[in-house]
Structures are given as C-alpha cells and as structure tokens.
Amino acid sequence: MGVREESNERRRGDILDAAERIVSEKGIGHLNIRDVARASGCSTGTIYTHFADLDALALHVNARTLSRLAGALDTIEREDGGSGIAGQLCAMAYAYMDFAAGHYHAWSALFEHRMSRPLPDWHREDHFRLFRRIAGKLQMLHPGLPDEAAFLQARTLYAAIHGIVSLGIADRLGRLPDETLREQIRAVVLKLVS
Amino acid sequence: MGVREESNERRRGDILDAAERIVSEKGIGHLNIRDVARASGCSTGTIYTHFADLDALALHVNARTLSRLAGALDTIEREDGGSGIAGQLCAMAYAYMDFAAGHYHAWSALFEHRMSRPLPDWHREDHFRLFRRIAGKLQMLHPGLPDEAAFLQARTLYAAIHGIVSLGIADRLGRLPDETLREQIRAVVLKLVS
DNA sequence: AAAAATATTGAACATTGTTCGATAATAAGT
DNA sequence: ACTTATTATCGAACAATGTTCAATATTTTT
C-alpha cells in the first residue's frame, strides 16, 4: 500500500474516532462537522473527502456501536451458564439492557438517527446478523422450526426486548429501576420463547 | 373572554394546525419555524410569543397525535367484539399498528423527537393514561392483580408492542407485510397476557 | 383622548451543513 | 531529475434554520 492510501486510512480513522468519542460522550445530537474537524485535526472540507456527509459519518459510528453490541452478546453466548437455552436468551437480553445502560449515548444513537430513509444494505446486514444468531438459539429450543419462522420470531423477540429496554431506560417517560426492568425482561423472554 | 384572548387563541390554534399539517404530511424532520409562519400567516417572531421554541411546538403537535391515538384505542375498547378481554387487547394492539401505518409521520414524530431531555409532566401523563387503560384490562383478566403490578405489566406490554410495530413498520430495516406483522403481534399479546 | 399594556413584524445574529476554487502534496510519465 | 497529472487539504463563502429584539401597530385601561 502506498503512502497515499495509508495516510488516507489514518485520516479516515482519526475522523471516525473523533466522531465516535463525541457521540458516546455527548450524544448524536451534539455531533457536528466543525467539532469533528477540530477534534481530528483537519478542516471541515477534508471530512467531506472521506465521508459523503454528516449522516454517513453518523452511520459509520453506529456500525461500530453495533459491532461492539454484537461482541457483548457474543461473550454471553460463549459462556454457557448451564441454565439452558432459554436462560441464555435471557442473559442475552440482560446484556442488551446492560449495553444500553452502559453506553447510553452510543446505543440511543442507533435509533435516534433519522428514521427517514432506509439504512444502506451493509448496515441492515449488521442487524440481520444479530437476528440470525437469536434465530439459531430458537431453533435449538424448537427443533424442526423452519429457518424463516425462526428468523421472524427472532426479529420479533429482539424488537419486543428493544421496546421494553428503550422505554425503561430512556429518560422520556422516567427510568425503571434496574431490578424491575430485569424482572420484566425475564418474564417476557420466557413467555415469548415458550 | 375579551377580543385579545380570543385572537390569541385563534392565532395559537392556527400555528398548531399548520405545524400539525406539516408534521403529518412531511415528517417532523421538515418542521421549521419559517414554514410554519408562512402556513399560518404570521411572522417568525410571533410564533415565539405563543410557543417557547420549536421544540415546544413539536411537543404540542405530539400531544394532539397522542390524543388521536388514544381516541382510536377508545373506539376499539368500546366495541366489544365478543372475543373476550385477551381478544380486546389484541384488537388494541392492531389498532396501534394501524394508527402507526395510517399516520406514519405523526406517529413516528412521537419517538423521533429528541430522546435527550425528559418530557414535561403533562405529556408523560398523556402516555400514562394509556398504560392505565391497558392495566385495567389486565386486571379484568387477572382478578386480584395489584394496581402497581398491573401498571408495570401494561407498560411492558405497550413497550413490547411498540417495539415490534416500530421495527416492522419503519423503513429502517425493511417493512414486514401487514399480515405477518399482525400474526406476530397476536402471538406476542396472547403470550404476554397469559 | 392619552397612556399603558400587549402583539406583531422583520431585520439581524448565531449556528451548522455543505460546496468550491485555490493551494499543497503525492504519484506517474518521460 | 523534471514535468505533468492526480489527489488531498484548506478555509472562505453560501444556504438553511432557530432565535432575539428594537421598532411599530393594536388593543385595553384610565
């Protein structure tokens, strides 16, 4: 790789790093071109040679967040606590909740981000990978469940848990105590995967 | 009421009407002071004598939307289809889905709106009234269920359904066919209220 | 009718996303 | 090695938008 490409990659990484830091510290609402430029040591114009626009930059920050989230769920998945598949799904739901609480700004950026236009395929795929992992677990619980049905149920389970976590953790309607939220999640997961 | 108050109320109503139209036709992302001023026939400055800022205006639009949503659920609640309480809860969830699909922009404005700061009490109360209605139904299904538990479960049920509808209807990850979504919702409601 | 209170206006300011011509740095060609 | 072409960077400028405020018009009070 030439000097050119290397320098480009470093610059792009620096910009993304700066944007990521801003989002996770202050929320996506405080992400703006000038602050990113200042924090990554370049001009506003340069950002536009590495990202199409601010939206694209935010999208890539979200992709990183989603990847960290997938990593957190991976960890749970590997350490089988011996509580069976349903218990593992509960643990994954807890991990989702903990991630949302522990990386609140980054997590909420995943959803605060403009609902307006559809996400690019590569980012949808990031989400779908998550669904597929859950679908696999559901198939372990219900042998013979067709792929498509498993995927659909996984999506529904994920959506339900997301809704509960979202409403419980976001300040919009007042936060629920962690323990209460955990109980609700456990009850819902167990009922939905039964 | 003097001429002054009347004129004030009319003006405030006109502004809110204009804002509501813009939100429901183009989405909250296209709500801006100048367009509202033009559409309601006044200057930008005047808007600020009737609403604290654009955020407050959006909030009042959302309050109207929530009130229409409550009305839609009310209708379902009154026309007992004879399918029992659980069936009624399903019907309410369908109504929620239909409202979201039928008034997509207005509905998504309820949630696209800045998660950042907590909602004012009067608007939280609008949501809580909804929860209480559902809680009442849950208590009919489970006589003896304490108010607090019923409220909590109602909130969870609402959140879960919202998550499912949200992920299914928003274009973000691709829409689900209405029938598929309806089946998922039915299954979830029945499992969660059991 | 005069004075006080209130509402409205629209120009002005601040912030922010984005573009673009000028300039600098690198790569390719000879 | 020198020239030319390509690419990256800068930062000033533009457009859109939220918000304020002094000036003006309107309504109420005295």
Tab-separated table of C-alpha atoms (C1' of nucleotides) in Angstrom:
chain	number	residue	atom	x	y	z
A	1	MET	CA	0.000	0.000	0.000
A	2	GLY	CA	1.349	3.409	-0.981
A	3	VAL	CA	1.911	6.368	1.282
A	4	ARG	CA	-1.272	7.847	-0.122
A	5	GLU	CA	-3.586	5.044	0.910
A	6	GLU	CA	-2.012	4.722	4.334
A	7	SER	CA	-2.395	8.394	5.068
A	8	ASN	CA	-5.983	8.256	3.837
A	9	GLU	CA	-6.842	5.373	6.089
A	10	ARG	CA	-5.268	7.019	9.083
A	11	ARG	CA	-7.129	10.224	8.436
A	12	ARG	CA	-10.412	8.451	7.969
A	13	GLY	CA	-9.825	6.531	11.177
A	14	ASP	CA	-8.993	9.703	13.081
A	15	ILE	CA	-12.192	11.340	11.911
A	16	LEU	CA	-14.248	8.302	12.836
A	17	ASP	CA	-12.545	8.112	16.239
A	18	ALA	CA	-13.309	11.733	16.951
A	19	ALA	CA	-16.916	11.330	15.875
A	20	GLU	CA	-17.284	8.198	17.959
A	21	ARG	CA	-15.925	9.947	21.029
A	22	ILE	CA	-18.288	12.876	20.607
A	23	VAL	CA	-21.298	10.623	20.118
A	24	SER	CA	-20.553	8.444	23.112
A	25	GLU	CA	-19.766	11.389	25.374
A	26	LYS	CA	-22.416	13.876	24.349
A	27	GLY	CA	-24.928	12.069	22.176
A	28	ILE	CA	-25.553	12.137	18.469
A	29	GLY	CA	-27.397	15.417	18.822
A	30	HIS	CA	-24.088	17.104	19.538
A	31	LEU	CA	-22.319	15.626	16.558
A	32	ASN	CA	-21.384	18.382	14.147
A	33	ILE	CA	-18.843	18.788	11.408
A	34	ARG	CA	-16.836	21.585	12.950
A	35	ASP	CA	-16.261	19.833	16.266
A	36	VAL	CA	-15.264	16.645	14.481
A	37	ALA	CA	-12.858	18.608	12.302
A	38	ARG	CA	-11.307	20.317	15.318
A	39	ALA	CA	-11.032	17.079	17.311
A	40	SER	CA	-9.491	15.136	14.442
A	41	GLY	CA	-7.149	17.912	13.399
A	42	CYS	CA	-8.348	18.735	9.922
A	43	SER	CA	-10.638	21.154	8.162
A	44	THR	CA	-14.331	20.777	7.592
A	45	GLY	CA	-13.776	20.326	3.888
A	46	THR	CA	-11.484	17.357	4.411
A	47	ILE	CA	-14.205	15.441	6.198
A	48	TYR	CA	-16.212	15.513	3.019
A	49	THR	CA	-13.471	13.759	1.079
A	50	HIS	CA	-13.708	10.834	3.497
A	51	PHE	CA	-17.445	10.722	4.186
A	52	ALA	CA	-20.305	11.709	1.934
A	53	ASP	CA	-21.936	13.840	4.607
A	54	LEU	CA	-22.605	14.058	8.316
A	55	ASP	CA	-25.257	11.380	8.016
A	56	ALA	CA	-22.796	8.911	6.546
A	57	LEU	CA	-20.338	9.679	9.334
A	58	ALA	CA	-23.020	9.025	11.939
A	59	LEU	CA	-23.890	5.817	10.162
A	60	HIS	CA	-20.334	4.551	10.456
A	61	VAL	CA	-20.233	5.443	14.131
A	62	ASN	CA	-23.417	3.410	14.519
A	63	ALA	CA	-21.858	0.494	12.682
A	64	ARG	CA	-19.032	0.475	15.211
A	65	THR	CA	-21.521	0.586	18.060
A	66	LEU	CA	-23.492	-2.279	16.614
A	67	SER	CA	-20.324	-4.283	16.289
A	68	ARG	CA	-19.470	-3.679	19.945
A	69	LEU	CA	-23.011	-4.696	20.868
A	70	ALA	CA	-22.668	-7.892	18.860
A	71	GLY	CA	-19.417	-8.532	20.695
A	72	ALA	CA	-21.112	-8.156	24.070
A	73	LEU	CA	-23.800	-10.630	23.072
A	74	ASP	CA	-21.142	-12.979	21.713
A	75	THR	CA	-19.469	-13.106	25.085
A	76	ILE	CA	-22.703	-14.147	26.773
A	77	GLU	CA	-23.314	-16.711	24.128
A	78	ARG	CA	-19.944	-18.375	24.661
A	79	GLU	CA	-20.057	-18.606	28.428
A	80	ASP	CA	-22.834	-21.164	28.838
A	81	GLY	CA	-24.024	-20.664	32.379
A	82	GLY	CA	-25.642	-24.062	32.348
A	83	SER	CA	-29.094	-22.570	32.578
A	84	GLY	CA	-30.178	-23.884	29.232
A	85	ILE	CA	-31.059	-22.160	26.005
A	86	ALA	CA	-33.885	-20.094	27.444
A	87	GLY	CA	-31.595	-18.926	30.211
A	88	GLN	CA	-29.038	-17.971	27.608
A	89	LEU	CA	-31.596	-15.921	25.720
A	90	CYS	CA	-32.462	-14.169	28.989
A	91	ALA	CA	-28.791	-13.474	29.539
A	92	MET	CA	-28.533	-12.009	26.064
A	93	ALA	CA	-31.495	-9.767	26.770
A	94	TYR	CA	-29.849	-8.637	30.009
A	95	ALA	CA	-26.649	-7.986	28.091
A	96	TYR	CA	-28.647	-5.871	25.676
A	97	MET	CA	-30.068	-3.906	28.565
A	98	ASP	CA	-26.646	-3.503	30.184
A	99	PHE	CA	-25.148	-2.329	26.943
A	100	ALA	CA	-27.906	0.228	26.507
A	101	ALA	CA	-27.401	1.480	30.064
A	102	GLY	CA	-23.615	1.410	29.921
A	103	HIS	CA	-23.248	3.058	26.520
A	104	TYR	CA	-26.387	5.078	26.580
A	105	HIS	CA	-25.458	7.772	24.080
A	106	ALA	CA	-23.930	5.400	21.556
A	107	TRP	CA	-26.814	2.987	21.905
A	108	SER	CA	-29.553	5.563	21.540
A	109	ALA	CA	-27.771	6.983	18.501
A	110	LEU	CA	-28.649	3.700	16.808
A	111	PHE	CA	-32.307	4.706	16.957
A	112	GLU	CA	-32.372	8.459	17.323
A	113	HIS	CA	-30.819	8.548	13.920
A	114	ARG	CA	-33.241	9.711	11.275
A	115	MET	CA	-35.925	7.171	10.597
A	116	SER	CA	-36.455	8.995	7.305
A	117	ARG	CA	-34.665	6.951	4.681
A	118	PRO	CA	-33.856	3.253	4.764
A	119	LEU	CA	-30.479	2.180	6.035
A	120	PRO	CA	-27.878	1.086	3.497
A	121	ASP	CA	-27.745	-2.644	2.930
A	122	TRP	CA	-24.420	-3.167	4.662
A	123	HIS	CA	-25.818	-1.724	7.877
A	124	ARG	CA	-29.071	-3.653	7.652
A	125	GLU	CA	-26.962	-6.758	7.313
A	126	ASP	CA	-25.255	-5.868	10.599
A	127	HIS	CA	-28.653	-6.010	12.275
A	128	PHE	CA	-29.715	-9.163	10.486
A	129	ARG	CA	-26.646	-10.995	11.706
A	130	LEU	CA	-27.905	-10.386	15.222
A	131	PHE	CA	-31.335	-11.735	14.363
A	132	ARG	CA	-29.812	-14.837	12.831
A	133	ARG	CA	-27.880	-15.556	15.982
A	134	ILE	CA	-31.049	-15.419	18.049
A	135	ALA	CA	-32.870	-17.469	15.445
A	136	GLY	CA	-30.261	-20.191	15.875
A	137	LYS	CA	-30.972	-20.305	19.588
A	138	LEU	CA	-34.698	-20.546	18.949
A	139	GLN	CA	-34.117	-23.488	16.654
A	140	MET	CA	-32.158	-25.225	19.391
A	141	LEU	CA	-35.184	-24.778	21.624
A	142	HIS	CA	-37.648	-25.878	18.992
A	143	PRO	CA	-36.067	-28.465	16.733
A	144	GLY	CA	-37.729	-28.504	13.355
A	145	LEU	CA	-38.626	-24.815	13.375
A	146	PRO	CA	-38.055	-23.648	9.782
A	147	ASP	CA	-35.349	-21.035	9.174
A	148	GLU	CA	-37.772	-18.402	8.024
A	149	ALA	CA	-40.101	-18.756	11.001
A	150	ALA	CA	-37.132	-18.759	13.367
A	151	PHE	CA	-35.777	-15.600	11.794
A	152	LEU	CA	-39.145	-13.884	12.039
A	153	GLN	CA	-39.602	-14.849	15.674
A	154	ALA	CA	-36.077	-13.750	16.455
A	155	ARG	CA	-36.777	-10.396	14.922
A	156	THR	CA	-39.957	-10.097	16.925
A	157	LEU	CA	-38.225	-11.094	20.145
A	158	TYR	CA	-35.461	-8.600	19.524
A	159	ALA	CA	-37.978	-5.872	18.740
A	160	ALA	CA	-40.005	-6.562	21.865
A	161	ILE	CA	-36.947	-6.513	24.109
A	162	HIS	CA	-35.701	-3.397	22.423
A	163	GLY	CA	-39.020	-1.702	23.017
A	164	ILE	CA	-39.008	-2.632	26.676
A	165	VAL	CA	-35.409	-1.605	27.237
A	166	SER	CA	-35.937	1.541	25.260
A	167	LEU	CA	-38.959	2.655	27.235
A	168	GLY	CA	-37.388	1.561	30.520
A	169	ILE	CA	-34.023	3.166	30.111
A	170	ALA	CA	-34.618	6.305	28.114
A	171	ASP	CA	-35.480	9.239	30.289
A	172	ARG	CA	-38.503	10.051	28.180
A	173	LEU	CA	-41.064	8.502	30.473
A	174	GLY	CA	-38.901	8.030	33.529
A	175	ARG	CA	-36.440	5.213	34.088
A	176	LEU	CA	-37.369	1.967	35.732
A	177	PRO	CA	-35.088	0.568	38.455
A	178	ASP	CA	-32.646	-1.966	37.004
A	179	GLU	CA	-34.044	-4.836	39.028
A	180	THR	CA	-37.610	-4.168	37.974
A	181	LEU	CA	-36.568	-3.937	34.363
A	182	ARG	CA	-34.644	-7.182	34.638
A	183	GLU	CA	-37.686	-8.992	36.006
A	184	GLN	CA	-39.888	-7.702	33.229
A	185	ILE	CA	-37.375	-8.755	30.611
A	186	ARG	CA	-37.005	-12.211	32.097
A	187	ALA	CA	-40.746	-12.751	32.163
A	188	VAL	CA	-41.157	-11.576	28.594
A	189	VAL	CA	-38.300	-13.634	27.183
A	190	LEU	CA	-39.508	-16.780	28.883
A	191	LYS	CA	-43.064	-16.278	27.672
A	192	LEU	CA	-42.066	-15.408	24.127
A	193	VAL	CA	-39.705	-18.305	23.560
A	194	SER	CA	-42.015	-20.874	25.095
B	1	MET	CA	-63.233	36.484	27.188
B	2	GLY	CA	-62.007	39.687	25.572
B	3	VAL	CA	-61.120	40.254	21.960
B	4	ARG	CA	-57.495	39.887	22.958
B	5	GLU	CA	-57.728	36.398	24.383
B	6	GLU	CA	-59.891	35.198	21.522
B	7	SER	CA	-57.477	36.440	18.938
B	8	ASN	CA	-54.639	34.878	20.854
B	9	GLU	CA	-56.305	31.512	20.973
B	10	ARG	CA	-57.141	31.603	17.305
B	11	ARG	CA	-53.606	32.510	16.415
B	12	ARG	CA	-52.177	29.795	18.613
B	13	GLY	CA	-54.568	27.296	17.081
B	14	ASP	CA	-53.639	28.360	13.564
B	15	ILE	CA	-49.966	27.898	14.319
B	16	LEU	CA	-50.562	24.492	15.844
B	17	ASP	CA	-52.751	23.473	12.901
B	18	ALA	CA	-50.083	24.486	10.436
B	19	ALA	CA	-47.410	22.646	12.397
B	20	GLU	CA	-49.589	19.575	12.649
B	21	ARG	CA	-50.209	19.541	8.927
B	22	ILE	CA	-46.537	19.847	8.138
B	23	VAL	CA	-45.605	17.078	10.550
B	24	SER	CA	-48.231	14.672	9.278
B	25	GLU	CA	-47.516	15.392	5.634
B	26	LYS	CA	-43.743	15.617	5.627
B	27	GLY	CA	-42.484	14.360	8.968
B	28	ILE	CA	-41.114	16.148	11.975
B	29	GLY	CA	-37.771	16.496	10.260
B	30	HIS	CA	-39.318	19.043	7.926
B	31	LEU	CA	-40.878	21.113	10.676
B	32	ASN	CA	-39.274	24.532	10.739
B	33	ILE	CA	-40.257	27.924	12.006
B	34	ARG	CA	-40.340	29.733	8.694
B	35	ASP	CA	-42.654	27.246	7.000
B	36	VAL	CA	-44.969	27.256	9.995
B	37	ALA	CA	-45.010	31.041	9.958
B	38	ARG	CA	-45.795	31.149	6.255
B	39	ALA	CA	-48.501	28.470	6.510
B	40	SER	CA	-50.173	30.096	9.488
B	41	GLY	CA	-49.928	33.617	8.124
B	42	CYS	CA	-47.731	35.330	10.648
B	43	SER	CA	-44.104	36.205	11.166
B	44	THR	CA	-41.475	34.004	12.747
B	45	GLY	CA	-41.298	36.259	15.748
B	46	THR	CA	-44.976	35.832	16.519
B	47	ILE	CA	-44.575	32.093	16.876
B	48	TYR	CA	-42.298	32.738	19.809
B	49	THR	CA	-44.975	34.681	21.651
B	50	HIS	CA	-47.194	31.594	21.540
B	51	PHE	CA	-44.659	28.796	21.973
B	52	ALA	CA	-41.380	28.828	23.839
B	53	ASP	CA	-39.465	27.365	20.934
B	54	LEU	CA	-39.714	24.895	18.081
B	55	ASP	CA	-39.341	22.012	20.490
B	56	ALA	CA	-42.373	23.112	22.470
B	57	LEU	CA	-44.365	23.442	19.277
B	58	ALA	CA	-43.407	19.910	18.254
B	59	LEU	CA	-44.366	18.710	21.701
B	60	HIS	CA	-47.864	20.119	21.359
B	61	VAL	CA	-48.238	18.523	17.949
B	62	ASN	CA	-47.260	15.240	19.574
B	63	ALA	CA	-49.808	15.760	22.303
B	64	ARG	CA	-52.521	16.074	19.683
B	65	THR	CA	-51.286	12.928	17.972
B	66	LEU	CA	-51.291	11.027	21.228
B	67	SER	CA	-54.809	12.179	21.880
B	68	ARG	CA	-55.935	10.913	18.471
B	69	LEU	CA	-54.190	7.625	19.179
B	70	ALA	CA	-55.979	7.337	22.495
B	71	GLY	CA	-59.215	8.010	20.661
B	72	ALA	CA	-58.539	5.190	18.208
B	73	LEU	CA	-57.891	2.774	21.065
B	74	ASP	CA	-61.016	4.012	22.824
B	75	THR	CA	-63.129	3.066	19.867
B	76	ILE	CA	-61.785	-0.490	19.917
B	77	GLU	CA	-62.354	-0.680	23.616
B	78	ARG	CA	-65.991	0.287	23.346
B	79	GLU	CA	-66.960	-2.089	20.557
B	80	ASP	CA	-66.648	-5.371	22.391
B	81	GLY	CA	-66.239	-7.900	19.611
B	82	GLY	CA	-67.227	-10.679	21.955
B	83	SER	CA	-63.789	-12.219	21.783
B	84	GLY	CA	-63.036	-11.648	25.438
B	85	ILE	CA	-60.515	-9.455	27.176
B	86	ALA	CA	-57.470	-11.007	25.532
B	87	GLY	CA	-59.056	-10.545	22.149
B	88	GLN	CA	-59.745	-6.934	23.013
B	89	LEU	CA	-56.110	-6.401	23.910
B	90	CYS	CA	-55.154	-7.907	20.572
B	91	ALA	CA	-57.550	-5.573	18.842
B	92	MET	CA	-55.984	-2.643	20.651
B	93	ALA	CA	-52.549	-3.743	19.526
B	94	TYR	CA	-53.832	-3.992	15.947
B	95	ALA	CA	-55.297	-0.541	16.303
B	96	TYR	CA	-51.923	0.700	17.442
B	97	MET	CA	-50.338	-0.850	14.391
B	98	ASP	CA	-52.979	0.585	12.067
B	99	PHE	CA	-52.567	4.004	13.575
B	100	ALA	CA	-48.820	3.838	13.103
B	101	ALA	CA	-49.230	2.754	9.491
B	102	GLY	CA	-52.033	5.183	8.750
B	103	HIS	CA	-50.469	8.226	10.359
B	104	TYR	CA	-46.864	7.273	9.904
B	105	HIS	CA	-45.265	10.699	10.093
B	106	ALA	CA	-47.297	11.890	13.063
B	107	TRP	CA	-46.775	8.609	14.880
B	108	SER	CA	-43.040	8.446	14.350
B	109	ALA	CA	-42.737	12.051	15.466
B	110	LEU	CA	-43.763	10.769	18.886
B	111	PHE	CA	-40.467	8.906	19.077
B	112	GLU	CA	-38.108	10.600	16.652
B	113	HIS	CA	-38.401	13.566	18.901
B	114	ARG	CA	-35.274	14.177	20.890
B	115	MET	CA	-34.746	11.499	23.466
B	116	SER	CA	-32.372	13.941	25.148
B	117	ARG	CA	-34.358	15.595	27.902
B	118	PRO	CA	-37.306	14.167	29.778
B	119	LEU	CA	-40.778	15.025	28.588
B	120	PRO	CA	-42.776	17.557	30.571
B	121	ASP	CA	-45.098	16.029	33.134
B	122	TRP	CA	-48.287	16.901	31.295
B	123	HIS	CA	-47.132	14.913	28.296
B	124	ARG	CA	-45.894	11.969	30.329
B	125	GLU	CA	-49.330	11.878	31.869
B	126	ASP	CA	-50.804	11.535	28.378
B	127	HIS	CA	-48.800	8.347	27.981
B	128	PHE	CA	-49.562	7.067	31.438
B	129	ARG	CA	-53.288	7.353	30.821
B	130	LEU	CA	-52.819	4.854	28.014
B	131	PHE	CA	-50.950	2.486	30.291
B	132	ARG	CA	-53.653	2.710	32.898
B	133	ARG	CA	-56.292	1.757	30.401
B	134	ILE	CA	-54.351	-1.355	29.465
B	135	ALA	CA	-53.696	-2.082	33.124
B	136	GLY	CA	-57.430	-2.094	33.724
B	137	LYS	CA	-57.886	-4.750	31.065
B	138	LEU	CA	-55.129	-6.842	32.599
B	139	GLN	CA	-56.873	-6.681	35.947
B	140	MET	CA	-60.065	-7.945	34.361
B	141	LEU	CA	-58.088	-10.900	33.055
B	142	HIS	CA	-56.315	-11.495	36.360
B	143	PRO	CA	-58.597	-10.548	39.234
B	144	GLY	CA	-56.577	-9.674	42.289
B	145	LEU	CA	-53.592	-8.333	40.351
B	146	PRO	CA	-52.400	-5.294	42.333
B	147	ASP	CA	-52.623	-1.894	40.664
B	148	GLU	CA	-48.881	-1.383	40.633
B	149	ALA	CA	-48.110	-4.744	39.057
B	150	ALA	CA	-50.852	-4.241	36.519
B	151	PHE	CA	-49.481	-0.850	35.586
B	152	LEU	CA	-45.979	-2.220	35.226
B	153	GLN	CA	-47.127	-5.103	33.058
B	154	ALA	CA	-49.215	-2.766	30.966
B	155	ARG	CA	-46.204	-0.584	30.396
B	156	THR	CA	-44.156	-3.600	29.400
B	157	LEU	CA	-46.842	-4.875	27.065
B	158	TYR	CA	-47.141	-1.481	25.449
B	159	ALA	CA	-43.389	-1.202	25.093
B	160	ALA	CA	-43.090	-4.636	23.534
B	161	ILE	CA	-45.843	-3.981	21.025
B	162	HIS	CA	-44.392	-0.611	20.252
B	163	GLY	CA	-41.003	-2.179	19.598
B	164	ILE	CA	-42.490	-4.757	17.268
B	165	VAL	CA	-44.626	-2.276	15.373
B	166	SER	CA	-41.762	0.154	15.237
B	167	LEU	CA	-39.303	-2.312	13.772
B	168	GLY	CA	-41.942	-3.779	11.477
B	169	ILE	CA	-43.311	-0.569	10.069
B	170	ALA	CA	-40.421	1.828	9.946
B	171	ASP	CA	-38.461	1.550	6.754
B	172	ARG	CA	-35.206	1.264	8.652
B	173	LEU	CA	-34.849	-2.484	8.383
B	174	GLY	CA	-37.479	-3.110	5.754
B	175	ARG	CA	-41.212	-3.350	6.348
B	176	LEU	CA	-42.961	-6.557	7.173
B	177	PRO	CA	-46.173	-7.420	5.296
B	178	ASP	CA	-49.215	-6.360	7.301
B	179	GLU	CA	-50.490	-9.888	7.713
B	180	THR	CA	-47.187	-11.186	9.011
B	181	LEU	CA	-46.945	-8.329	11.451
B	182	ARG	CA	-50.478	-8.934	12.634
B	183	GLU	CA	-49.713	-12.586	13.329
B	184	GLN	CA	-46.606	-11.705	15.297
B	185	ILE	CA	-48.498	-9.162	17.327
B	186	ARG	CA	-51.308	-11.572	18.091
B	187	ALA	CA	-48.892	-14.248	19.246
B	188	VAL	CA	-46.997	-11.833	21.464
B	189	VAL	CA	-50.071	-10.285	23.067
B	190	LEU	CA	-51.581	-13.667	23.829
B	191	LYS	CA	-48.352	-14.953	25.349
B	192	LEU	CA	-47.679	-11.824	27.355
B	193	VAL	CA	-51.122	-11.507	28.904
B	194	SER	CA	-51.371	-15.188	29.756
C	1	DA	C1'	-58.080	61.201	24.136
C	2	DA	C1'	-53.971	59.812	26.400
C	3	DA	C1'	-51.357	56.305	28.399
C	4	DA	C1'	-50.228	51.630	29.351
C	5	DA	C1'	-50.016	47.006	28.014
C	6	DT	C1'	-49.637	43.668	24.604
C	7	DA	C1'	-48.957	41.590	19.982
C	8	DT	C1'	-46.638	41.605	15.551
C	9	DT	C1'	-43.167	42.389	12.470
C	10	DG	C1'	-38.967	41.513	10.033
C	11	DA	C1'	-34.295	42.508	10.043
C	12	DA	C1'	-30.252	40.771	12.265
C	13	DC	C1'	-27.389	37.298	14.573
C	14	DA	C1'	-25.565	32.668	15.635
C	15	DT	C1'	-25.004	28.010	14.424
C	16	DT	C1'	-24.473	24.463	11.255
C	17	DG	C1'	-24.190	21.503	6.825
C	18	DT	C1'	-22.132	21.806	2.520
C	19	DT	C1'	-19.607	23.497	-1.625
C	20	DC	C1'	-15.768	25.025	-4.210
C	21	DG	C1'	-11.756	27.477	-6.060
C	22	DA	C1'	-7.072	27.876	-4.564
C	23	DT	C1'	-3.118	25.579	-2.833
C	24	DA	C1'	-0.188	21.893	-1.364
C	25	DA	C1'	1.295	17.153	-1.523
C	26	DT	C1'	1.924	12.935	-3.916
C	27	DA	C1'	2.195	9.836	-7.926
C	28	DA	C1'	3.081	8.888	-12.788
C	29	DG	C1'	5.323	9.668	-17.051
C	30	DT	C1'	9.415	10.712	-19.718
D	1	DA	C1'	15.544	14.800	-12.297
D	2	DC	C1'	11.993	17.421	-14.164
D	3	DT	C1'	7.295	17.876	-15.754
D	4	DT	C1'	2.665	16.789	-15.638
D	5	DA	C1'	-1.443	14.725	-13.722
D	6	DT	C1'	-3.893	13.216	-9.757
D	7	DT	C1'	-5.400	13.713	-5.359
D	8	DA	C1'	-5.869	15.752	-0.636
D	9	DT	C1'	-6.460	19.790	2.157
D	10	DC	C1'	-7.828	24.106	3.424
D	11	DG	C1'	-10.883	27.701	4.694
D	12	DA	C1'	-13.683	31.235	2.980
D	13	DA	C1'	-18.304	31.587	1.369
D	14	DC	C1'	-23.220	30.197	0.890
D	15	DA	C1'	-27.648	28.483	2.327
D	16	DA	C1'	-30.812	26.950	5.747
D	17	DT	C1'	-32.574	27.484	10.163
D	18	DG	C1'	-33.519	28.698	15.329
D	19	DT	C1'	-33.834	32.666	17.963
D	20	DT	C1'	-33.763	37.532	19.595
D	21	DC	C1'	-35.067	42.262	19.752
D	22	DA	C1'	-35.945	47.138	18.768
D	23	DA	C1'	-39.482	49.331	16.226
D	24	DT	C1'	-44.276	49.531	15.086
D	25	DA	C1'	-49.134	48.546	15.328
D	26	DT	C1'	-53.038	47.152	18.010
D	27	DT	C1'	-55.903	46.706	21.939
D	28	DT	C1'	-57.121	47.745	26.681
D	29	DT	C1'	-57.289	50.807	30.563
D	30	DT	C1'	-57.759	55.198	32.692
